[in-house]
Amino acid sequence: MATGFFWSEDTFWHGGGNYALTLPVGGLVQPMVAGGLPEGPETKRRFRNLLDITGLAEELVMSGAERASYEDLARVHPTTYLDEFKSASDQGGGELGLRTPFGPGAFEIAARSAGLAKSAVAAVAKGELNNAYALCRPPGHHCLPDWPNGFCLLNNIAIATEAARAEGLVDRVAILDWDVHHGNGTEAVYYGRGDTLTISVHQEHNYPLDTGDLSDRGQGAGVGANINIPLPPGVGHAGYLQVMEQIVLPALHGFKPDMIIVACGFDASAFDPLSRMMATAETFAVMTRQVMAAAQELCDGRLVCVHEGGYSEAYVPFCGHAVMSALAASDITAPDPMEATLKRRQPNAKTEAFFAELIAEMAQELKNPPPAG
Ligand code: ZN
């Protein structure tokens, strides 16, 4: 079986607002010549293009997707929000939440983005593909049911998961979010549910500033099915792999999902302008292979990666390609031009020991029964 890659040109045409980094221009913040949020199309377009240049695209099943339907969106988002979004989008765009500016037609583009995730999840769940990547844009993991934020207008992964559930394709789903920011939207959707394991590995209090704590472990039926691993700035390759080995993989094995979905952000990379972590393209490749092995053991290999953040236009394509080479088990690689530099810049032994102790403490804490709630 093959590896799928779901993408659509129209998602690259989403845009809106004039920002400098995440600051709205005005006052003392001068407008940028090329205005817009750091969440731009270039990281994704260059990632997709690199697959063509190396030839890996020829080994993948490249595919578009229908837009997610209103019914699909309404399984996750209240119709009041959807109607407000659609109306603003039809009237030229706007801003409904926090840092989610959008232009005309954004509702349809966001529905396409969710549709890419939906189609990827359905194809893998049906056994048509071994695994898949959905190059979604706008991203989704920050979007709460009724409150868009952090560049996210619809929660793509939740929409895809619930569409697959409605079709009877999946029951227990594990969502591993290694985007450097907390997956607060996905957490909110599933916080009270025991059928969906949500794991977020993120830089502590980067974004949002007040969510993603270790102690937030779900409520009601969802107690124990929400795991947050907030890391201090500077954690690199070794620390991320320790998190995988000591926390993420045991949690996946304990939960026994029918499918694993990765909220695949590349903003934990050392070059990202919106974070302060030290992951490399190799880090993403190894984590992908680890999750593939878990999926093989737990759910016939059913694994879908859904694109989230990642803001280094130069480096994201190499991280993305590393994930695709791993998913497709291909010999075609895009050697990381920054590999030697990043190896040298990893935390020194003393810092690494500090991170290792901290991560081991979190792993230990998560073994304690979560508070009933
Ligand atoms: Zn992010």
mmCIF file of N, CA and C and ligand atoms in Angstrom, residues 139 141-142 150-152 177-182 206-207 265-268 272 274-275 308-311, ligand 1:
data_model
loop_
_atom_site.group_PDB
_atom_site.id
_atom_site.type_symbol
_atom_site.label_atom_id
_atom_site.label_comp_id
_atom_site.label_asym_id
_atom_site.label_seq_id
_atom_site.Cartn_x
_atom_site.Cartn_y
_atom_site.Cartn_z
ATOM 1 N N PRO A 139 -4.313 26.186 9.531
ATOM 2 C CA PRO A 139 -4.161 25.092 10.483
ATOM 3 C C PRO A 139 -5.389 24.996 11.397
ATOM 4 N N HIS A 141 -5.328 23.289 15.103
ATOM 5 C CA HIS A 141 -5.310 22.740 16.475
ATOM 6 C C HIS A 141 -5.610 23.747 17.584
ATOM 7 N N HIS A 142 -5.545 25.056 17.277
ATOM 8 C CA HIS A 142 -5.913 26.040 18.317
ATOM 9 C C HIS A 142 -7.410 26.332 18.343
ATOM 10 N N GLY A 150 -5.118 31.795 17.141
ATOM 11 C CA GLY A 150 -3.808 31.281 16.739
ATOM 12 C C GLY A 150 -3.757 30.818 15.291
ATOM 13 N N PHE A 151 -4.283 31.613 14.371
ATOM 14 C CA PHE A 151 -4.303 31.348 12.914
ATOM 15 C C PHE A 151 -5.288 30.237 12.524
ATOM 16 N N CYS A 152 -6.001 29.651 13.506
ATOM 17 C CA CYS A 152 -6.839 28.474 13.229
ATOM 18 C C CYS A 152 -8.321 28.857 13.202
ATOM 19 N N ASP A 177 0.010 15.733 19.284
ATOM 20 C CA ASP A 177 0.260 17.082 18.769
ATOM 21 C C ASP A 177 1.684 17.479 19.128
ATOM 22 N N TRP A 178 2.585 17.478 18.125
ATOM 23 C CA TRP A 178 3.963 17.905 18.413
ATOM 24 C C TRP A 178 4.267 19.292 17.855
ATOM 25 N N ASP A 179 3.215 19.988 17.421
ATOM 26 C CA ASP A 179 3.376 21.422 17.153
ATOM 27 C C ASP A 179 3.913 22.064 18.431
ATOM 28 N N VAL A 180 4.759 23.081 18.294
ATOM 29 C CA VAL A 180 5.425 23.643 19.477
ATOM 30 C C VAL A 180 4.460 24.393 20.396
ATOM 31 N N HIS A 181 3.285 24.707 19.857
ATOM 32 C CA HIS A 181 2.280 25.407 20.667
ATOM 33 C C HIS A 181 1.254 24.413 21.203
ATOM 34 N N HIS A 182 0.636 24.779 22.300
ATOM 35 C CA HIS A 182 -0.335 23.864 22.934
ATOM 36 C C HIS A 182 -1.552 23.647 22.026
ATOM 37 N N ASN A 206 4.042 29.156 25.626
ATOM 38 C CA ASN A 206 4.429 29.938 24.444
ATOM 39 C C ASN A 206 3.149 30.527 23.858
ATOM 40 N N TYR A 207 2.259 29.653 23.388
ATOM 41 C CA TYR A 207 0.915 30.058 22.972
ATOM 42 C C TYR A 207 -0.001 28.882 23.143
ATOM 43 N N GLY A 265 3.103 19.997 13.484
ATOM 44 C CA GLY A 265 3.703 21.314 13.308
ATOM 45 C C GLY A 265 5.212 21.154 13.241
ATOM 46 N N PHE A 266 5.852 22.058 12.528
ATOM 47 C CA PHE A 266 7.316 22.018 12.448
ATOM 48 C C PHE A 266 7.932 23.226 13.154
ATOM 49 N N ASP A 267 7.156 23.829 14.050
ATOM 50 C CA ASP A 267 7.643 25.044 14.707
ATOM 51 C C ASP A 267 8.446 24.769 15.978
ATOM 52 N N ALA A 268 8.717 23.484 16.277
ATOM 53 C CA ALA A 268 9.700 23.189 17.332
ATOM 54 C C ALA A 268 11.108 23.175 16.759
ATOM 55 N N ASP A 272 12.663 28.303 13.997
ATOM 56 C CA ASP A 272 11.321 28.885 13.958
ATOM 57 C C ASP A 272 11.273 30.249 14.640
ATOM 58 N N LEU A 274 8.716 31.662 15.927
ATOM 59 C CA LEU A 274 7.679 31.749 16.958
ATOM 60 C C LEU A 274 7.921 30.819 18.134
ATOM 61 N N SER A 275 9.108 30.274 18.255
ATOM 62 C CA SER A 275 9.375 29.402 19.400
ATOM 63 C C SER A 275 10.867 29.421 19.708
ATOM 64 N N GLU A 308 0.139 21.472 10.834
ATOM 65 C CA GLU A 308 -0.275 22.579 11.715
ATOM 66 C C GLU A 308 0.665 23.757 11.479
ATOM 67 N N GLY A 309 1.485 24.128 12.470
ATOM 68 C CA GLY A 309 2.338 25.302 12.323
ATOM 69 C C GLY A 309 3.700 24.983 11.727
ATOM 70 N N GLY A 310 4.606 25.983 11.834
ATOM 71 C CA GLY A 310 5.939 25.859 11.246
ATOM 72 C C GLY A 310 6.181 27.079 10.380
ATOM 73 N N TYR A 311 7.056 27.971 10.802
ATOM 74 C CA TYR A 311 7.113 29.304 10.203
ATOM 75 C C TYR A 311 8.455 29.676 9.592
HETATM 76 ZN ZN ZN B 1 2.418 26.120 16.390
#
